PDB file of C-alpha atoms and ligand atoms in Angstrom:
ATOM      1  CA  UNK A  26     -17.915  -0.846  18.483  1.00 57.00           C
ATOM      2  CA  UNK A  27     -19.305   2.539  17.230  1.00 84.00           C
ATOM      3  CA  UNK A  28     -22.130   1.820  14.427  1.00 86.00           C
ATOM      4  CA  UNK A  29     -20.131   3.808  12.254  1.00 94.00           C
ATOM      5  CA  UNK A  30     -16.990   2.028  12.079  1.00 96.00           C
ATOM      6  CA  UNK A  31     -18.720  -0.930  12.300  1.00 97.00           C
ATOM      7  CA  UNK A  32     -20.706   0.310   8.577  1.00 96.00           C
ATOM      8  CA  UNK A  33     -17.043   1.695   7.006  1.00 96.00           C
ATOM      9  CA  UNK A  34     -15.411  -1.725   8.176  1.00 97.00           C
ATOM     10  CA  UNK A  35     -18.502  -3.585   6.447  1.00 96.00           C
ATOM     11  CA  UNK A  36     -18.535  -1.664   3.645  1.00 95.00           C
ATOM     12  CA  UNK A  37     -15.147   0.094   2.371  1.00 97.00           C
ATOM     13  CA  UNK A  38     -13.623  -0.666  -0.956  1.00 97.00           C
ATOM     14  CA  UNK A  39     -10.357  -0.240  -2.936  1.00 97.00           C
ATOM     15  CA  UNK A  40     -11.030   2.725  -5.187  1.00 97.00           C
ATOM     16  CA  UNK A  41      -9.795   2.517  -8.738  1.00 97.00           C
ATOM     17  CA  UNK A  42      -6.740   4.160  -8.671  1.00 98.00           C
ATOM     18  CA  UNK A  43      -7.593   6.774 -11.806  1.00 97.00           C
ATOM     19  CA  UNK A  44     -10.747   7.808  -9.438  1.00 97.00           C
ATOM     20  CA  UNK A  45      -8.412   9.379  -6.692  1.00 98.00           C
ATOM     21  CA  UNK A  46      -8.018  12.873  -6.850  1.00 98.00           C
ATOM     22  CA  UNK A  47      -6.380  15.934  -5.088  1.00 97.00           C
ATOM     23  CA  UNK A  48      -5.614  17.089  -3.205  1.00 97.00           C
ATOM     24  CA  UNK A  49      -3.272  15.230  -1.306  1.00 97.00           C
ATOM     25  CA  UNK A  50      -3.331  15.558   2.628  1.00 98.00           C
ATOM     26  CA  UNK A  51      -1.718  18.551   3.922  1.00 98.00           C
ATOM     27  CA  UNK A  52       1.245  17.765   6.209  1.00 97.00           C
ATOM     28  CA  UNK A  53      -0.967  17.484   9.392  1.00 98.00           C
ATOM     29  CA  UNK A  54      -3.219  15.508   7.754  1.00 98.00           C
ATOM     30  CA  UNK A  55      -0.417  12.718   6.973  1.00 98.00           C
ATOM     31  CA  UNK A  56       1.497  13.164  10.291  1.00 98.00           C
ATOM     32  CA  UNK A  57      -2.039  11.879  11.357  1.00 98.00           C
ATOM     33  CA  UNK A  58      -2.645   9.253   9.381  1.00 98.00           C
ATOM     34  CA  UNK A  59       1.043   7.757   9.700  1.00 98.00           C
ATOM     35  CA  UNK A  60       0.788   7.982  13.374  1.00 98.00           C
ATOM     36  CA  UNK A  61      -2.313   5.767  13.015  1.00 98.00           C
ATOM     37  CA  UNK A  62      -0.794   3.274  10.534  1.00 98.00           C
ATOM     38  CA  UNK A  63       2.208   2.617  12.681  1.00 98.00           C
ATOM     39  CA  UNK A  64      -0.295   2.032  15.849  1.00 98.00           C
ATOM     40  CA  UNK A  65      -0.081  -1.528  15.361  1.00 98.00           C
ATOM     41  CA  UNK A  66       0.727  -4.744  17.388  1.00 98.00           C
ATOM     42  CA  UNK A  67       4.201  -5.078  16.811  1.00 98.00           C
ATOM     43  CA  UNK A  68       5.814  -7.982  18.628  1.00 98.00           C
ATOM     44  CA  UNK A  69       9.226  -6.594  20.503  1.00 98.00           C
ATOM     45  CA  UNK A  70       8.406  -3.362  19.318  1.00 98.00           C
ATOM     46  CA  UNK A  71      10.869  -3.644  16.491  1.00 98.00           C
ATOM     47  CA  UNK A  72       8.544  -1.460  14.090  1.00 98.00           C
ATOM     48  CA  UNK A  73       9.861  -3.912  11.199  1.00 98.00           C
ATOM     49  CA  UNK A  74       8.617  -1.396   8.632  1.00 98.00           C
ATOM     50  CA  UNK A  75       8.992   2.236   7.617  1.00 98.00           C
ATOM     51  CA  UNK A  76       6.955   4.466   5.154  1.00 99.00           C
ATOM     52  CA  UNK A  77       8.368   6.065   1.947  1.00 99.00           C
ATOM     53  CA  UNK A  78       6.310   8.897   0.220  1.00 98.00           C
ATOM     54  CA  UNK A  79       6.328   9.520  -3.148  1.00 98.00           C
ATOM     55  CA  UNK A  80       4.567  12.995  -4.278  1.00 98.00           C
ATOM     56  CA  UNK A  81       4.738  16.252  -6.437  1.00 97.00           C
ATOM     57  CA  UNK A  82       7.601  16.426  -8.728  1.00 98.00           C
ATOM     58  CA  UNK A  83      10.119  13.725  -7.142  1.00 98.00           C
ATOM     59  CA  UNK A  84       6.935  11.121  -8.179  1.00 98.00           C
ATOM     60  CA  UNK A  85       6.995  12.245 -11.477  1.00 98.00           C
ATOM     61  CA  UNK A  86      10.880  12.085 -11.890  1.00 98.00           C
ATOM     62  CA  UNK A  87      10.255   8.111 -10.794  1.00 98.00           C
ATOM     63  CA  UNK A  88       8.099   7.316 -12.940  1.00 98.00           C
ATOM     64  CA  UNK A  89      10.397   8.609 -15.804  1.00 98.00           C
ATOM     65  CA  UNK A  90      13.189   6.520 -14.096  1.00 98.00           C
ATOM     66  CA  UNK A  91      10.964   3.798 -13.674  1.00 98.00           C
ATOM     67  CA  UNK A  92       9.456   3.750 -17.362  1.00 98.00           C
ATOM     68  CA  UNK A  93      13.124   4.420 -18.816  1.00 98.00           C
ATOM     69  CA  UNK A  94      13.762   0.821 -16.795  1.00 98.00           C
ATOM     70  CA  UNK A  95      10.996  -0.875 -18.050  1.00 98.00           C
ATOM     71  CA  UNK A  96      11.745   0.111 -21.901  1.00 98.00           C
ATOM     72  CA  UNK A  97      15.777  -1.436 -21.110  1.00 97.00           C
ATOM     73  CA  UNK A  98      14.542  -4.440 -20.281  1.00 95.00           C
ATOM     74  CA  UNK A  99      11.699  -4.881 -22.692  1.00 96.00           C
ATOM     75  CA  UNK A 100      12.319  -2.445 -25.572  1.00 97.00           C
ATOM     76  CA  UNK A 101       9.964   0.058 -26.794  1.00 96.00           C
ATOM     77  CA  UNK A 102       6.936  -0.299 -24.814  1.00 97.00           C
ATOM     78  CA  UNK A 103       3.232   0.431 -26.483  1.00 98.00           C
ATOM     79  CA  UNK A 104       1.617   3.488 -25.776  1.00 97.00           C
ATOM     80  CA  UNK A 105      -0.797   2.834 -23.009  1.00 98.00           C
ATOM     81  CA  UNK A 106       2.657   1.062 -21.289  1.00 98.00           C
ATOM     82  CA  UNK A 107       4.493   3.724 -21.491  1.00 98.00           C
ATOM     83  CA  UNK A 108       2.076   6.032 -19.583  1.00 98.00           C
ATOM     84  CA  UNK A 109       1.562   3.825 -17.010  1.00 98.00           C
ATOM     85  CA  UNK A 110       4.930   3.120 -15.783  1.00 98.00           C
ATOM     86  CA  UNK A 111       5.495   7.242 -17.096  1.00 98.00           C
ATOM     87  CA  UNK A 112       2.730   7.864 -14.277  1.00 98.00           C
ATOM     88  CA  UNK A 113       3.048   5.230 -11.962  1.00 98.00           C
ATOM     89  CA  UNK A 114       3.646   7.017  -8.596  1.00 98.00           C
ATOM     90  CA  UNK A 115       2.753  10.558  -9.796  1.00 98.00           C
ATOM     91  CA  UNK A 116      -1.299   9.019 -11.216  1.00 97.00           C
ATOM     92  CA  UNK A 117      -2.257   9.749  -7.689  1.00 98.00           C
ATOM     93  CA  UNK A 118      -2.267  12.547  -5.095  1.00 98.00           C
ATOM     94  CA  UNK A 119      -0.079  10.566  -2.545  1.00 98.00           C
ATOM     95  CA  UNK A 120       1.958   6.994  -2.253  1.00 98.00           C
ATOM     96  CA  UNK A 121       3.291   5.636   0.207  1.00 99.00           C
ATOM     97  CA  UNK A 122       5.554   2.875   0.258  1.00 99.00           C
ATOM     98  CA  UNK A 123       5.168   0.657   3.197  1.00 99.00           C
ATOM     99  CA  UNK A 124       8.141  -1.058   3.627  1.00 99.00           C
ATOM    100  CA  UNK A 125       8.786  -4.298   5.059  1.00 98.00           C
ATOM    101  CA  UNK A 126      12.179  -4.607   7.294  1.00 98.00           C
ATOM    102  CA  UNK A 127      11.580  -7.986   8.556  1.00 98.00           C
ATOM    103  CA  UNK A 128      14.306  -9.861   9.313  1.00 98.00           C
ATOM    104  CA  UNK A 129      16.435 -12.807  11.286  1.00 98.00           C
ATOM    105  CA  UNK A 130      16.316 -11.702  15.502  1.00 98.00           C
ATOM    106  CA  UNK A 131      16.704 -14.064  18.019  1.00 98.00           C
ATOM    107  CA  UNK A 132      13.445 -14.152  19.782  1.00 98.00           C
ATOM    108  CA  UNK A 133      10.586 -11.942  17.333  1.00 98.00           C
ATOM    109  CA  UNK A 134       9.808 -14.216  14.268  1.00 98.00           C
ATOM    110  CA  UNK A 135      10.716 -12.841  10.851  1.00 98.00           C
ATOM    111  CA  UNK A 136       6.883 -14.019  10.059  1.00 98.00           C
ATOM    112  CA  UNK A 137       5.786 -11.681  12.947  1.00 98.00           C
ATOM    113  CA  UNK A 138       7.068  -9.022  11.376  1.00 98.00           C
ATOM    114  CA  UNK A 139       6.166  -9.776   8.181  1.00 98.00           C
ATOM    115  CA  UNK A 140       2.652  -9.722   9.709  1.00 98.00           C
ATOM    116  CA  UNK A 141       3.230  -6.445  11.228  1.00 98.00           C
ATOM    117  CA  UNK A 142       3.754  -5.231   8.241  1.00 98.00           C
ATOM    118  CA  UNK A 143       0.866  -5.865   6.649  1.00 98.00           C
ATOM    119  CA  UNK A 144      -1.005  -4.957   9.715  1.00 99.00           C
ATOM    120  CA  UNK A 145       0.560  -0.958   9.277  1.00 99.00           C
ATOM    121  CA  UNK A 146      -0.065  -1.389   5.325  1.00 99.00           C
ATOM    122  CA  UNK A 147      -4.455  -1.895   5.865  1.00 98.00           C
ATOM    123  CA  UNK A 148      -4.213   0.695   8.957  1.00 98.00           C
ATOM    124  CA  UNK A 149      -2.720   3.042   6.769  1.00 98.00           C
ATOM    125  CA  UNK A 150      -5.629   2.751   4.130  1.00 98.00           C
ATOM    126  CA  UNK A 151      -8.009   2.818   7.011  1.00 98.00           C
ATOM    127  CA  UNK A 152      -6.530   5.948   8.770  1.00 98.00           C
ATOM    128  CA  UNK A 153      -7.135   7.056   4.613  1.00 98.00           C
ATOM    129  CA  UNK A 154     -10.620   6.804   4.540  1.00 98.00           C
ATOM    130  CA  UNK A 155     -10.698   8.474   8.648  1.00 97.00           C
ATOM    131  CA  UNK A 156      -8.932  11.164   7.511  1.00 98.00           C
ATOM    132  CA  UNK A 157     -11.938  11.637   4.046  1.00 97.00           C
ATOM    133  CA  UNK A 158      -9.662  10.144   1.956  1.00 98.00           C
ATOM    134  CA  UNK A 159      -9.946   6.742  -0.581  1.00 98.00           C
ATOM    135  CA  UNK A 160      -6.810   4.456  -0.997  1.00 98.00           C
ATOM    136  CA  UNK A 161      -5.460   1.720  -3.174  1.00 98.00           C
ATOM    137  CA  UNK A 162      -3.425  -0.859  -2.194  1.00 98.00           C
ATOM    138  CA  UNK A 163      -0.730  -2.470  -4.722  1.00 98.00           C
ATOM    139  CA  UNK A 164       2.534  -3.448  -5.452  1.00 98.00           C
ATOM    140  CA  UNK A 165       3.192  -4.507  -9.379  1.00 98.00           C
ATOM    141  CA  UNK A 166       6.273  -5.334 -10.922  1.00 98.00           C
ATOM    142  CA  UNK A 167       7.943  -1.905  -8.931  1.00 98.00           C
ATOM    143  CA  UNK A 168       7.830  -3.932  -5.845  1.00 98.00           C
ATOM    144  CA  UNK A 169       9.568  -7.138  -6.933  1.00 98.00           C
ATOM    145  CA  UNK A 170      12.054  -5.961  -8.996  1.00 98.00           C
ATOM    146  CA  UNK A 171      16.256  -4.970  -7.423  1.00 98.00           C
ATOM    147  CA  UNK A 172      16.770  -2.207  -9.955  1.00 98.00           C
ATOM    148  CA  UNK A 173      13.154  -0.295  -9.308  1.00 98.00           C
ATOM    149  CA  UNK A 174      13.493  -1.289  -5.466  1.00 98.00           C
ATOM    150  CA  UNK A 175      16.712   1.068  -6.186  1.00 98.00           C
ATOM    151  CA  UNK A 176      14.993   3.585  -8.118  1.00 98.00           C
ATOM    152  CA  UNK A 177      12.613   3.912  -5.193  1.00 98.00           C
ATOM    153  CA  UNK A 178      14.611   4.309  -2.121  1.00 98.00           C
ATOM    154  CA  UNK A 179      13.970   0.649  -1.098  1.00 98.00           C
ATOM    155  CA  UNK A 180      17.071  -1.282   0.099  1.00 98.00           C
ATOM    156  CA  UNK A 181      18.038  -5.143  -1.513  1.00 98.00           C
ATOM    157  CA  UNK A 182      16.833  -6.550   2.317  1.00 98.00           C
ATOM    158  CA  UNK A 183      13.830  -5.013   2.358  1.00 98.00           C
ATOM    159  CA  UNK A 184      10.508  -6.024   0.471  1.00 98.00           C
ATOM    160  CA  UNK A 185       7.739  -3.891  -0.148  1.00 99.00           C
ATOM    161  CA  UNK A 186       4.411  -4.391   2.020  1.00 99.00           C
ATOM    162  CA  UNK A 187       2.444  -1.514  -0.547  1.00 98.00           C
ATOM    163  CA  UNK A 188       2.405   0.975  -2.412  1.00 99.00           C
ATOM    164  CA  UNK A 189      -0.576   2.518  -0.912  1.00 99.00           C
ATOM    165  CA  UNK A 190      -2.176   5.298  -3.347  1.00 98.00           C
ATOM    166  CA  UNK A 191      -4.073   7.660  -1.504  1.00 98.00           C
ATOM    167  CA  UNK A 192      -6.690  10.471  -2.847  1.00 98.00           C
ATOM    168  CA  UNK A 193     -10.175  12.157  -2.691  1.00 98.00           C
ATOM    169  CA  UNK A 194     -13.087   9.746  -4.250  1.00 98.00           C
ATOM    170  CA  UNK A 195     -16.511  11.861  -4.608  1.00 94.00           C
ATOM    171  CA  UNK A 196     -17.906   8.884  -7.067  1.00 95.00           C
ATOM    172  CA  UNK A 197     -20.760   6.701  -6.356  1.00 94.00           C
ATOM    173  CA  UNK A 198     -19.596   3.898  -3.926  1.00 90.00           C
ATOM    174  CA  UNK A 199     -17.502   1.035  -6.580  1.00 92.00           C
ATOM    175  CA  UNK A 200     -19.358  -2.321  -6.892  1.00 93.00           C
ATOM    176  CA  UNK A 201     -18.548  -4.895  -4.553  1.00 95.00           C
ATOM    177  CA  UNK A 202     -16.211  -7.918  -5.493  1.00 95.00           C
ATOM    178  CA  UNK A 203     -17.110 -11.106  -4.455  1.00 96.00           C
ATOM    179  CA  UNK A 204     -15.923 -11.927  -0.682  1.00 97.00           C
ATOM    180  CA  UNK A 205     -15.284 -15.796   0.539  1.00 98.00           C
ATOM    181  CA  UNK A 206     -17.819 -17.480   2.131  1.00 98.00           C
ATOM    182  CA  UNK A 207     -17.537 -17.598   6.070  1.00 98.00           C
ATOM    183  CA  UNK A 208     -18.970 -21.707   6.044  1.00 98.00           C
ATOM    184  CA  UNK A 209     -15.506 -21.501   3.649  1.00 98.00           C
ATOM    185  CA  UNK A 210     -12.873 -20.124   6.263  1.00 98.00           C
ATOM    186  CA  UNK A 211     -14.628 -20.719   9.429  1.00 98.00           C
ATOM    187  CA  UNK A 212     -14.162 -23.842  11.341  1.00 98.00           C
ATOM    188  CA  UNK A 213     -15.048 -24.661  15.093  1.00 98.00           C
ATOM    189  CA  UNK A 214     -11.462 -25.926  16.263  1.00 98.00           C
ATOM    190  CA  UNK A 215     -11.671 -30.024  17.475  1.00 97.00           C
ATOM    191  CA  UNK A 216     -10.340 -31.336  20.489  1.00 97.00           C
ATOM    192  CA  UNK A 217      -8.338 -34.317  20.486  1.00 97.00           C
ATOM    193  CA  UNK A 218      -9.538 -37.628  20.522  1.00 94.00           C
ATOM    194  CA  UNK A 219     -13.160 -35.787  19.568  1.00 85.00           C
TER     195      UNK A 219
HETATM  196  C1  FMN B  30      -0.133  -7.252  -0.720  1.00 54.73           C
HETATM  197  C2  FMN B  30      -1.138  -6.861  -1.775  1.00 54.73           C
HETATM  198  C3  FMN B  30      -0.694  -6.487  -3.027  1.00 54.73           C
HETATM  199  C4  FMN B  30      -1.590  -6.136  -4.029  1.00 54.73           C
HETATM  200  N1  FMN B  30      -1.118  -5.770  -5.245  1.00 54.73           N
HETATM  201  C5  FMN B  30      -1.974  -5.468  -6.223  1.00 54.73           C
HETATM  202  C6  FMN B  30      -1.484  -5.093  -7.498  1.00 54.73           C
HETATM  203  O1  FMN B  30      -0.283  -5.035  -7.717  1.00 54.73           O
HETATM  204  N2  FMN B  30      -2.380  -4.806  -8.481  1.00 54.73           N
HETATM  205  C7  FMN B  30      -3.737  -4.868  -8.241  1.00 54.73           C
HETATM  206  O2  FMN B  30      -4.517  -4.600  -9.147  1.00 54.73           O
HETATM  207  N3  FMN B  30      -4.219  -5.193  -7.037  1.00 54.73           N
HETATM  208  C8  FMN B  30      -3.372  -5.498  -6.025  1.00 54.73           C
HETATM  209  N4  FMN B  30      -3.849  -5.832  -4.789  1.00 54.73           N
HETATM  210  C9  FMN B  30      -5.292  -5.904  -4.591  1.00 54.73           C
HETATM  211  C10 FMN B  30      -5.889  -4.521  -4.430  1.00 54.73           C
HETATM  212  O3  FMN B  30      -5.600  -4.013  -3.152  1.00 54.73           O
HETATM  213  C11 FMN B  30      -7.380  -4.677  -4.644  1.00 54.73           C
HETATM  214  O4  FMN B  30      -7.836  -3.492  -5.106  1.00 54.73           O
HETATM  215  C12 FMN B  30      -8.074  -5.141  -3.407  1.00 54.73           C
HETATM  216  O5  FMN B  30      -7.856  -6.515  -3.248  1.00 54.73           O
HETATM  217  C13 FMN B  30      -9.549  -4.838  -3.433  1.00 54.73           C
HETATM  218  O6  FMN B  30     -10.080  -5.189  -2.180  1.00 54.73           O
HETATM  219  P1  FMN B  30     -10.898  -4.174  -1.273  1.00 54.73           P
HETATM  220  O7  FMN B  30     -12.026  -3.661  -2.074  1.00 54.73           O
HETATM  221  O8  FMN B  30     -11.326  -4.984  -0.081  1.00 54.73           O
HETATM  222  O9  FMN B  30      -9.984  -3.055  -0.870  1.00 54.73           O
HETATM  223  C14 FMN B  30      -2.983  -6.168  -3.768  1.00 54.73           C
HETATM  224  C15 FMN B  30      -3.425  -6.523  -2.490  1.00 54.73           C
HETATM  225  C16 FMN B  30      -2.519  -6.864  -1.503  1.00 54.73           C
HETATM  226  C17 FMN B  30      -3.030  -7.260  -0.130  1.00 54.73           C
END
């Protein structure tokens, strides 16, 4: 492995998502970085997800829909609320959804696509960072929820993988959070009868 994907794959973080700034990728740029987040192993080649963006005005419009949702179900909402779900897919550059369309086939898992899944959600954020870019990756309350699943294009079947916010990040490099222990989650396997 090249030294210096060996460094970014030691080293890169989630950058807070007020820290990402534009601008977004140009066209190219994303036709790029989508090609390299759906280059994953993919059991029956079934690509069991597909990528939503969510930019420029359209982003902003959802985030009125979405905050308009929010207030229905929970009344008034404070003011700090209100921006959030206000600027929820438009307080970035660039989201993507990465959607999950696992489902029931009769030889490819449903858990082996779930997998896959996740698999295109981290290449995604690492064809991000390739491409000079930071990323993000969340879901929130957006991602569980029927009536902002509508809101955002994503069917009743489907479940969302991420909402992947992607920008530029000039800042210093964000402190570390605290990753397990390898004597933690590594074990030698044992034979039977050992
Ligand atoms: C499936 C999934 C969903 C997540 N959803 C959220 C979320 O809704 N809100 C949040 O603050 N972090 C969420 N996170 C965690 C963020 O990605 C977090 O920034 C990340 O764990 C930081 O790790 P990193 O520095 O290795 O990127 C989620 C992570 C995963 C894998």
């Amino acid at each position: 492995m090249s030294e210096t994907i060996a460094r970014y794959l030691a080293t890169r973080r989630s950058v807070a998502i007020p820290a990402l700034e534009g601008p977004a990728p140009d066209d190219e740029t994303l036709r790029q970085m989508l090609t390299t987040a759906a280059r994953v192993p993919d059991h029956g080649k079934l690509a069991p997800w597909r990528f939503i963006l969510y930019r420029g005005e359209t982003a902003a419009r959802l985030g009125t829909a979405l905050r308009e949702l929010a207030e229905r179900r929970e009344g008034p909402l404070g003011e700090v609320r209100r921006d959030l779900e206000e600027k929820r897919f438009s307080r970035s550059p660039l989201v993507v959804g990465v959607v999950s369309r696992a489902g029931p086939h009769v030889k490819i898992p449903e858990w082996e696509q779930v997998l896959s899944a996740g698999a295109a959600t981290m290449n995604l954020v690492h064809a991000a960072h390739a491409h000079g870019f930071a990323a993000n990756w969340v879901t929130e309350w957006v991602a569980y929820d029927e009536e902002a699943k509508a809101i955002l294009g994503i069917a009743p079947e489907e479940k969302v993988a991420g909402f992947v916010h992607i920008g530029r990040y000039l800042g210093e490099p964000p402190a570390d959070r605290v990753r397990p222990e390898l004597s933690d989650i590594v074990s030698e396997a044992v034979a039977p009868g050992a």
